[in-house]
């Protein structure tokens, strides 16, 4: 498919949007833009955008709309043909309205990966990573053999600042208040699909592929 299209991935933090977006970009050759990844990279590089975003991201709040809209405009809406998976945007109604206006004739499809809050909390607050080799663990679902120590390289495991329980609770509150209305915004517009994010990643992928095939048949 060469025409320009945008597939928006919705879903709470921890629903697996990033994992699924990577899978789809490998399987179908789609471009993948994650606003969270772009912001994290900006923080790492210490750019002006990163300096503004860092304290906001660490508190679990949303970065101002104009900053993220700039990322979407540059990396998703400009440029040539092909499908882009947009992961992490829109997060509130003004962003959804911006996207509809700025996309113009570019068709938008929305896939919502649904997941309950209890599972979100376990997936995120339980997540640990190895700062040395990058391996990811979860203290509830896939713990290391020895508590707090990487199985692969023996380094001490760490937790992302925005995965701390109180920050996850705040991210969930922000999701409930600001992002859930975005689901209703799209539900009324057609081109909206839902996938059950509580399944194993392979099952979620299968359901995603079925949706993509429906979209491509359009
Ligand atoms: P994510 O990796 O998508 O969970 O994003 C991590 C953090 O980046 C969020 O908690 C927000 O602080 C910020 N962020 C990512 N996308 C957006 C967005 N569309 N609007 C505002 N803030 C965002």
PDB file of C-alpha atoms and ligand atoms in Angstrom:
ATOM      1  CA  UNK A   1       0.000   0.000   0.000  1.00  0.00           C
ATOM      2  CA  UNK A   2       1.683   3.234  -1.056  1.00  0.00           C
ATOM      3  CA  UNK A   3      -0.987   5.877  -0.334  1.00  0.00           C
ATOM      4  CA  UNK A   4      -0.367   8.013   2.745  1.00  0.00           C
ATOM      5  CA  UNK A   5      -2.286   6.877   5.825  1.00  0.00           C
ATOM      6  CA  UNK A   6      -1.994   7.267   9.584  1.00  0.00           C
ATOM      7  CA  UNK A   7      -2.899   4.523  12.032  1.00  0.00           C
ATOM      8  CA  UNK A   8      -3.350   5.907  15.542  1.00  0.00           C
ATOM      9  CA  UNK A   9      -2.715   3.459  18.390  1.00  0.00           C
ATOM     10  CA  UNK A  10      -4.749   4.292  21.471  1.00  0.00           C
ATOM     11  CA  UNK A  11      -4.686   2.545  24.831  1.00  0.00           C
ATOM     12  CA  UNK A  12      -3.566   3.138  28.410  1.00  0.00           C
ATOM     13  CA  UNK A  13       0.114   3.176  29.351  1.00  0.00           C
ATOM     14  CA  UNK A  14       1.351  -0.424  29.493  1.00  0.00           C
ATOM     15  CA  UNK A  15      -1.185  -1.727  26.967  1.00  0.00           C
ATOM     16  CA  UNK A  16       1.651  -2.740  24.644  1.00  0.00           C
ATOM     17  CA  UNK A  17       1.330   0.046  22.055  1.00  0.00           C
ATOM     18  CA  UNK A  18       5.095   0.283  21.565  1.00  0.00           C
ATOM     19  CA  UNK A  19       5.562  -3.479  21.216  1.00  0.00           C
ATOM     20  CA  UNK A  20       2.694  -3.787  18.765  1.00  0.00           C
ATOM     21  CA  UNK A  21       3.789  -0.756  16.741  1.00  0.00           C
ATOM     22  CA  UNK A  22       7.291  -2.222  16.340  1.00  0.00           C
ATOM     23  CA  UNK A  23       5.820  -5.564  15.308  1.00  0.00           C
ATOM     24  CA  UNK A  24       3.552  -3.920  12.703  1.00  0.00           C
ATOM     25  CA  UNK A  25       6.354  -1.797  11.312  1.00  0.00           C
ATOM     26  CA  UNK A  26       8.486  -4.932  10.839  1.00  0.00           C
ATOM     27  CA  UNK A  27       5.675  -7.030   9.424  1.00  0.00           C
ATOM     28  CA  UNK A  28       4.214  -4.459   7.022  1.00  0.00           C
ATOM     29  CA  UNK A  29       7.061  -1.962   6.578  1.00  0.00           C
ATOM     30  CA  UNK A  30       5.092   0.867   8.210  1.00  0.00           C
ATOM     31  CA  UNK A  31       6.878   3.877   9.687  1.00  0.00           C
ATOM     32  CA  UNK A  32       6.525   4.183  13.474  1.00  0.00           C
ATOM     33  CA  UNK A  33       6.461   7.423  15.433  1.00  0.00           C
ATOM     34  CA  UNK A  34       6.118   7.293  19.224  1.00  0.00           C
ATOM     35  CA  UNK A  35       5.784  10.747  20.787  1.00  0.00           C
ATOM     36  CA  UNK A  36       6.999   9.272  24.111  1.00  0.00           C
ATOM     37  CA  UNK A  37      10.153   7.860  22.421  1.00  0.00           C
ATOM     38  CA  UNK A  38      10.855  11.160  20.628  1.00  0.00           C
ATOM     39  CA  UNK A  39      10.503  13.026  23.935  1.00  0.00           C
ATOM     40  CA  UNK A  40      12.683  10.520  25.844  1.00  0.00           C
ATOM     41  CA  UNK A  41      15.384  10.892  23.170  1.00  0.00           C
ATOM     42  CA  UNK A  42      15.158  14.700  23.449  1.00  0.00           C
ATOM     43  CA  UNK A  43      15.580  14.399  27.235  1.00  0.00           C
ATOM     44  CA  UNK A  44      18.614  12.139  26.739  1.00  0.00           C
ATOM     45  CA  UNK A  45      20.182  14.563  24.256  1.00  0.00           C
ATOM     46  CA  UNK A  46      19.410  17.553  26.515  1.00  0.00           C
ATOM     47  CA  UNK A  47      17.753  19.538  23.673  1.00  0.00           C
ATOM     48  CA  UNK A  48      15.513  22.559  24.496  1.00  0.00           C
ATOM     49  CA  UNK A  49      12.460  20.306  23.952  1.00  0.00           C
ATOM     50  CA  UNK A  50      13.972  17.692  26.280  1.00  0.00           C
ATOM     51  CA  UNK A  51      14.689  20.246  28.989  1.00  0.00           C
ATOM     52  CA  UNK A  52      11.070  21.402  28.964  1.00  0.00           C
ATOM     53  CA  UNK A  53       9.665  17.864  28.834  1.00  0.00           C
ATOM     54  CA  UNK A  54      11.830  16.150  31.478  1.00  0.00           C
ATOM     55  CA  UNK A  55      10.193  17.305  34.748  1.00  0.00           C
ATOM     56  CA  UNK A  56       6.709  16.963  33.240  1.00  0.00           C
ATOM     57  CA  UNK A  57       7.353  13.395  32.071  1.00  0.00           C
ATOM     58  CA  UNK A  58       8.822  12.436  35.425  1.00  0.00           C
ATOM     59  CA  UNK A  59       5.633  13.565  37.155  1.00  0.00           C
ATOM     60  CA  UNK A  60       3.351  11.562  34.830  1.00  0.00           C
ATOM     61  CA  UNK A  61       1.650  14.682  33.407  1.00  0.00           C
ATOM     62  CA  UNK A  62       1.239  15.565  29.733  1.00  0.00           C
ATOM     63  CA  UNK A  63       3.768  17.757  27.922  1.00  0.00           C
ATOM     64  CA  UNK A  64       2.136  20.926  26.410  1.00  0.00           C
ATOM     65  CA  UNK A  65       0.108  20.239  23.266  1.00  0.00           C
ATOM     66  CA  UNK A  66       2.057  22.593  20.980  1.00  0.00           C
ATOM     67  CA  UNK A  67       5.332  20.747  21.671  1.00  0.00           C
ATOM     68  CA  UNK A  68       3.941  17.325  20.777  1.00  0.00           C
ATOM     69  CA  UNK A  69       1.885  18.686  17.862  1.00  0.00           C
ATOM     70  CA  UNK A  70       5.179  19.949  16.405  1.00  0.00           C
ATOM     71  CA  UNK A  71       6.616  16.418  16.543  1.00  0.00           C
ATOM     72  CA  UNK A  72       3.542  14.991  14.765  1.00  0.00           C
ATOM     73  CA  UNK A  73       3.493  17.686  12.125  1.00  0.00           C
ATOM     74  CA  UNK A  74       7.183  17.201  11.280  1.00  0.00           C
ATOM     75  CA  UNK A  75       7.466  13.443  11.516  1.00  0.00           C
ATOM     76  CA  UNK A  76       4.030  12.123  10.581  1.00  0.00           C
ATOM     77  CA  UNK A  77       2.061  14.543   8.442  1.00  0.00           C
ATOM     78  CA  UNK A  78       4.835  15.986   6.276  1.00  0.00           C
ATOM     79  CA  UNK A  79       6.783  13.875   3.848  1.00  0.00           C
ATOM     80  CA  UNK A  80       6.002  11.202   1.330  1.00  0.00           C
ATOM     81  CA  UNK A  81       3.622   8.314   0.936  1.00  0.00           C
ATOM     82  CA  UNK A  82       3.184   5.214   3.066  1.00  0.00           C
ATOM     83  CA  UNK A  83       1.588   4.233   6.341  1.00  0.00           C
ATOM     84  CA  UNK A  84       2.714   5.686   9.678  1.00  0.00           C
ATOM     85  CA  UNK A  85       1.790   4.169  13.011  1.00  0.00           C
ATOM     86  CA  UNK A  86       1.308   7.001  15.482  1.00  0.00           C
ATOM     87  CA  UNK A  87       1.829   5.776  19.028  1.00  0.00           C
ATOM     88  CA  UNK A  88       1.115   8.067  22.005  1.00  0.00           C
ATOM     89  CA  UNK A  89      -0.791  10.832  20.211  1.00  0.00           C
ATOM     90  CA  UNK A  90      -3.495  12.143  20.568  1.00  0.00           C
ATOM     91  CA  UNK A  91      -3.669  12.092  24.383  1.00  0.00           C
ATOM     92  CA  UNK A  92      -6.487  14.637  24.836  1.00  0.00           C
ATOM     93  CA  UNK A  93      -9.357  16.147  22.847  1.00  0.00           C
ATOM     94  CA  UNK A  94      -7.473  19.267  21.642  1.00  0.00           C
ATOM     95  CA  UNK A  95      -4.746  16.977  20.226  1.00  0.00           C
ATOM     96  CA  UNK A  96      -7.399  14.800  18.523  1.00  0.00           C
ATOM     97  CA  UNK A  97      -8.987  17.898  16.991  1.00  0.00           C
ATOM     98  CA  UNK A  98      -5.583  19.183  15.898  1.00  0.00           C
ATOM     99  CA  UNK A  99      -4.806  15.848  14.217  1.00  0.00           C
ATOM    100  CA  UNK A 100      -8.113  15.717  12.347  1.00  0.00           C
ATOM    101  CA  UNK A 101      -7.573  19.242  11.031  1.00  0.00           C
ATOM    102  CA  UNK A 102      -3.870  18.947  10.241  1.00  0.00           C
ATOM    103  CA  UNK A 103      -4.228  15.544   8.529  1.00  0.00           C
ATOM    104  CA  UNK A 104      -6.431  17.124   5.829  1.00  0.00           C
ATOM    105  CA  UNK A 105      -7.048  14.422   3.211  1.00  0.00           C
ATOM    106  CA  UNK A 106      -4.776  11.842   4.852  1.00  0.00           C
ATOM    107  CA  UNK A 107      -7.010   8.960   6.044  1.00  0.00           C
ATOM    108  CA  UNK A 108      -6.822   8.244   9.780  1.00  0.00           C
ATOM    109  CA  UNK A 109      -7.566   4.844  11.318  1.00  0.00           C
ATOM    110  CA  UNK A 110      -7.668   4.195  15.044  1.00  0.00           C
ATOM    111  CA  UNK A 111      -6.855   0.961  16.881  1.00  0.00           C
ATOM    112  CA  UNK A 112      -7.592   1.021  20.604  1.00  0.00           C
ATOM    113  CA  UNK A 113      -5.669  -1.574  22.653  1.00  0.00           C
ATOM    114  CA  UNK A 114      -7.927  -1.989  25.688  1.00  0.00           C
ATOM    115  CA  UNK A 115      -6.527  -2.957  29.108  1.00  0.00           C
ATOM    116  CA  UNK A 116      -7.859  -2.756  32.687  1.00  0.00           C
ATOM    117  CA  UNK A 117      -6.153  -0.508  35.254  1.00  0.00           C
ATOM    118  CA  UNK A 118      -5.079  -3.314  37.609  1.00  0.00           C
ATOM    119  CA  UNK A 119      -3.088  -5.018  34.859  1.00  0.00           C
ATOM    120  CA  UNK A 120      -1.595  -1.665  33.801  1.00  0.00           C
ATOM    121  CA  UNK A 121      -0.346  -1.107  37.351  1.00  0.00           C
ATOM    122  CA  UNK A 122       1.289  -4.572  37.567  1.00  0.00           C
ATOM    123  CA  UNK A 123       2.840  -4.303  34.112  1.00  0.00           C
ATOM    124  CA  UNK A 124       4.361  -0.861  34.690  1.00  0.00           C
ATOM    125  CA  UNK A 125       5.095  -0.608  38.404  1.00  0.00           C
ATOM    126  CA  UNK A 126       6.507  -4.168  38.232  1.00  0.00           C
ATOM    127  CA  UNK A 127       8.817  -3.396  35.310  1.00  0.00           C
ATOM    128  CA  UNK A 128      12.585  -3.356  35.914  1.00  0.00           C
ATOM    129  CA  UNK A 129      15.419  -3.002  33.423  1.00  0.00           C
ATOM    130  CA  UNK A 130      19.111  -3.687  33.375  1.00  0.00           C
ATOM    131  CA  UNK A 131      20.979  -0.386  32.845  1.00  0.00           C
ATOM    132  CA  UNK A 132      23.952  -2.367  31.541  1.00  0.00           C
ATOM    133  CA  UNK A 133      22.538  -4.819  28.948  1.00  0.00           C
ATOM    134  CA  UNK A 134      18.986  -3.474  28.556  1.00  0.00           C
ATOM    135  CA  UNK A 135      17.125  -6.697  29.447  1.00  0.00           C
ATOM    136  CA  UNK A 136      13.591  -6.036  30.726  1.00  0.00           C
ATOM    137  CA  UNK A 137      11.995  -7.931  33.643  1.00  0.00           C
ATOM    138  CA  UNK A 138       8.721  -7.765  35.535  1.00  0.00           C
ATOM    139  CA  UNK A 139       8.695  -8.621  39.244  1.00  0.00           C
ATOM    140  CA  UNK A 140       5.185 -10.134  38.907  1.00  0.00           C
ATOM    141  CA  UNK A 141       5.278 -11.818  35.489  1.00  0.00           C
ATOM    142  CA  UNK A 142       8.929 -12.462  34.580  1.00  0.00           C
ATOM    143  CA  UNK A 143      11.184 -11.908  37.627  1.00  0.00           C
ATOM    144  CA  UNK A 144      14.957 -12.379  37.533  1.00  0.00           C
ATOM    145  CA  UNK A 145      16.309 -15.547  39.225  1.00  0.00           C
ATOM    146  CA  UNK A 146      17.844 -13.428  42.003  1.00  0.00           C
ATOM    147  CA  UNK A 147      15.800 -10.448  43.196  1.00  0.00           C
ATOM    148  CA  UNK A 148      17.090  -7.135  41.797  1.00  0.00           C
ATOM    149  CA  UNK A 149      19.932  -8.710  39.780  1.00  0.00           C
ATOM    150  CA  UNK A 150      20.151  -9.173  35.983  1.00  0.00           C
ATOM    151  CA  UNK A 151      20.247 -12.868  34.952  1.00  0.00           C
ATOM    152  CA  UNK A 152      22.353 -12.020  31.908  1.00  0.00           C
ATOM    153  CA  UNK A 153      25.102  -9.744  33.218  1.00  0.00           C
ATOM    154  CA  UNK A 154      24.723  -9.647  37.005  1.00  0.00           C
ATOM    155  CA  UNK A 155      24.133  -5.867  37.143  1.00  0.00           C
ATOM    156  CA  UNK A 156      21.720  -4.290  39.605  1.00  0.00           C
ATOM    157  CA  UNK A 157      18.276  -3.757  38.053  1.00  0.00           C
ATOM    158  CA  UNK A 158      16.671  -0.307  37.926  1.00  0.00           C
ATOM    159  CA  UNK A 159      13.186   1.157  37.551  1.00  0.00           C
ATOM    160  CA  UNK A 160      12.241   3.890  35.051  1.00  0.00           C
ATOM    161  CA  UNK A 161      11.278   7.042  36.973  1.00  0.00           C
ATOM    162  CA  UNK A 162       7.871   7.155  35.321  1.00  0.00           C
ATOM    163  CA  UNK A 163       7.209   3.506  36.283  1.00  0.00           C
ATOM    164  CA  UNK A 164       7.204   4.268  40.034  1.00  0.00           C
ATOM    165  CA  UNK A 165       3.852   3.306  41.540  1.00  0.00           C
ATOM    166  CA  UNK A 166       2.807   6.867  42.397  1.00  0.00           C
ATOM    167  CA  UNK A 167       3.730   8.068  38.913  1.00  0.00           C
ATOM    168  CA  UNK A 168       1.861   5.176  37.250  1.00  0.00           C
ATOM    169  CA  UNK A 169      -1.191   6.087  39.366  1.00  0.00           C
ATOM    170  CA  UNK A 170      -0.891   9.659  38.077  1.00  0.00           C
ATOM    171  CA  UNK A 171      -0.445   8.482  34.457  1.00  0.00           C
ATOM    172  CA  UNK A 172      -3.608   6.387  34.865  1.00  0.00           C
ATOM    173  CA  UNK A 173      -5.512   9.351  36.307  1.00  0.00           C
ATOM    174  CA  UNK A 174      -4.377  11.524  33.380  1.00  0.00           C
ATOM    175  CA  UNK A 175      -5.405   8.744  30.982  1.00  0.00           C
ATOM    176  CA  UNK A 176      -8.849   8.407  32.528  1.00  0.00           C
ATOM    177  CA  UNK A 177      -9.494  12.154  32.571  1.00  0.00           C
ATOM    178  CA  UNK A 178      -7.875  13.305  29.349  1.00  0.00           C
ATOM    179  CA  UNK A 179      -7.357  10.388  26.975  1.00  0.00           C
ATOM    180  CA  UNK A 180     -10.525   8.363  27.477  1.00  0.00           C
ATOM    181  CA  UNK A 181     -12.640  11.151  25.919  1.00  0.00           C
ATOM    182  CA  UNK A 182     -10.480  10.692  22.802  1.00  0.00           C
ATOM    183  CA  UNK A 183     -11.857   7.121  22.470  1.00  0.00           C
ATOM    184  CA  UNK A 184     -15.398   8.484  22.392  1.00  0.00           C
ATOM    185  CA  UNK A 185     -14.336  11.136  19.873  1.00  0.00           C
ATOM    186  CA  UNK A 186     -13.188   8.408  17.446  1.00  0.00           C
ATOM    187  CA  UNK A 187     -15.857   5.824  18.259  1.00  0.00           C
ATOM    188  CA  UNK A 188     -18.426   8.101  16.709  1.00  0.00           C
ATOM    189  CA  UNK A 189     -16.415   8.622  13.514  1.00  0.00           C
ATOM    190  CA  UNK A 190     -16.010   5.120  12.028  1.00  0.00           C
ATOM    191  CA  UNK A 191     -12.560   3.723  11.144  1.00  0.00           C
ATOM    192  CA  UNK A 192     -12.282   2.784  14.837  1.00  0.00           C
ATOM    193  CA  UNK A 193     -11.236  -0.713  15.944  1.00  0.00           C
ATOM    194  CA  UNK A 194     -10.679  -2.351  19.333  1.00  0.00           C
ATOM    195  CA  UNK A 195      -8.195  -5.054  20.329  1.00  0.00           C
ATOM    196  CA  UNK A 196      -8.010  -6.892  23.693  1.00  0.00           C
ATOM    197  CA  UNK A 197      -4.640  -5.934  25.226  1.00  0.00           C
ATOM    198  CA  UNK A 198      -4.917  -8.412  28.121  1.00  0.00           C
ATOM    199  CA  UNK A 199      -3.984 -11.312  25.844  1.00  0.00           C
ATOM    200  CA  UNK A 200      -0.439 -12.602  25.282  1.00  0.00           C
ATOM    201  CA  UNK A 201       1.512 -10.324  22.882  1.00  0.00           C
ATOM    202  CA  UNK A 202       1.316 -12.935  20.076  1.00  0.00           C
ATOM    203  CA  UNK A 203      -2.484 -13.047  20.352  1.00  0.00           C
ATOM    204  CA  UNK A 204      -2.684  -9.252  20.382  1.00  0.00           C
ATOM    205  CA  UNK A 205      -0.483  -9.215  17.260  1.00  0.00           C
ATOM    206  CA  UNK A 206      -2.817 -11.654  15.506  1.00  0.00           C
ATOM    207  CA  UNK A 207      -5.834  -9.486  16.275  1.00  0.00           C
ATOM    208  CA  UNK A 208      -3.902  -6.399  15.129  1.00  0.00           C
ATOM    209  CA  UNK A 209      -3.076  -8.093  11.815  1.00  0.00           C
ATOM    210  CA  UNK A 210      -6.737  -8.901  11.265  1.00  0.00           C
ATOM    211  CA  UNK A 211      -7.572  -5.225  11.801  1.00  0.00           C
ATOM    212  CA  UNK A 212      -4.763  -4.087   9.474  1.00  0.00           C
ATOM    213  CA  UNK A 213      -6.096  -6.381   6.773  1.00  0.00           C
ATOM    214  CA  UNK A 214      -9.552  -4.852   7.201  1.00  0.00           C
ATOM    215  CA  UNK A 215      -8.011  -1.376   6.939  1.00  0.00           C
ATOM    216  CA  UNK A 216      -6.032  -2.297   3.836  1.00  0.00           C
ATOM    217  CA  UNK A 217      -9.129  -3.701   2.180  1.00  0.00           C
ATOM    218  CA  UNK A 218     -10.785  -0.272   2.516  1.00  0.00           C
TER     219      UNK A 218
HETATM  220  P1  LIG B   1       4.571   7.229  26.659  1.00  0.00           P
HETATM  221  O1  LIG B   1       5.875   6.558  26.441  1.00  0.00           O
HETATM  222  O2  LIG B   1       3.723   7.330  25.416  1.00  0.00           O
HETATM  223  O3  LIG B   1       3.795   6.691  27.841  1.00  0.00           O
HETATM  224  O4  LIG B   1       4.925   8.766  27.018  1.00  0.00           O
HETATM  225  C1  LIG B   1       5.716   9.091  28.122  1.00  0.00           C
HETATM  226  C2  LIG B   1       5.415  10.513  28.558  1.00  0.00           C
HETATM  227  O5  LIG B   1       5.684  11.421  27.477  1.00  0.00           O
HETATM  228  C3  LIG B   1       3.961  10.788  28.929  1.00  0.00           C
HETATM  229  O6  LIG B   1       3.672  10.423  30.275  1.00  0.00           O
HETATM  230  C4  LIG B   1       3.878  12.294  28.709  1.00  0.00           C
HETATM  231  O7  LIG B   1       4.505  13.016  29.752  1.00  0.00           O
HETATM  232  C5  LIG B   1       4.740  12.491  27.461  1.00  0.00           C
HETATM  233  N1  LIG B   1       3.932  12.374  26.234  1.00  0.00           N
HETATM  234  C6  LIG B   1       4.003  11.412  25.276  1.00  0.00           C
HETATM  235  N2  LIG B   1       3.102  11.631  24.305  1.00  0.00           N
HETATM  236  C7  LIG B   1       2.437  12.764  24.653  1.00  0.00           C
HETATM  237  C8  LIG B   1       1.363  13.516  24.084  1.00  0.00           C
HETATM  238  N3  LIG B   1       0.776  13.143  22.934  1.00  0.00           N
HETATM  239  N4  LIG B   1       0.964  14.644  24.730  1.00  0.00           N
HETATM  240  C9  LIG B   1       1.534  15.056  25.864  1.00  0.00           C
HETATM  241  N5  LIG B   1       2.526  14.381  26.490  1.00  0.00           N
HETATM  242  C10 LIG B   1       2.981  13.255  25.892  1.00  0.00           C
END
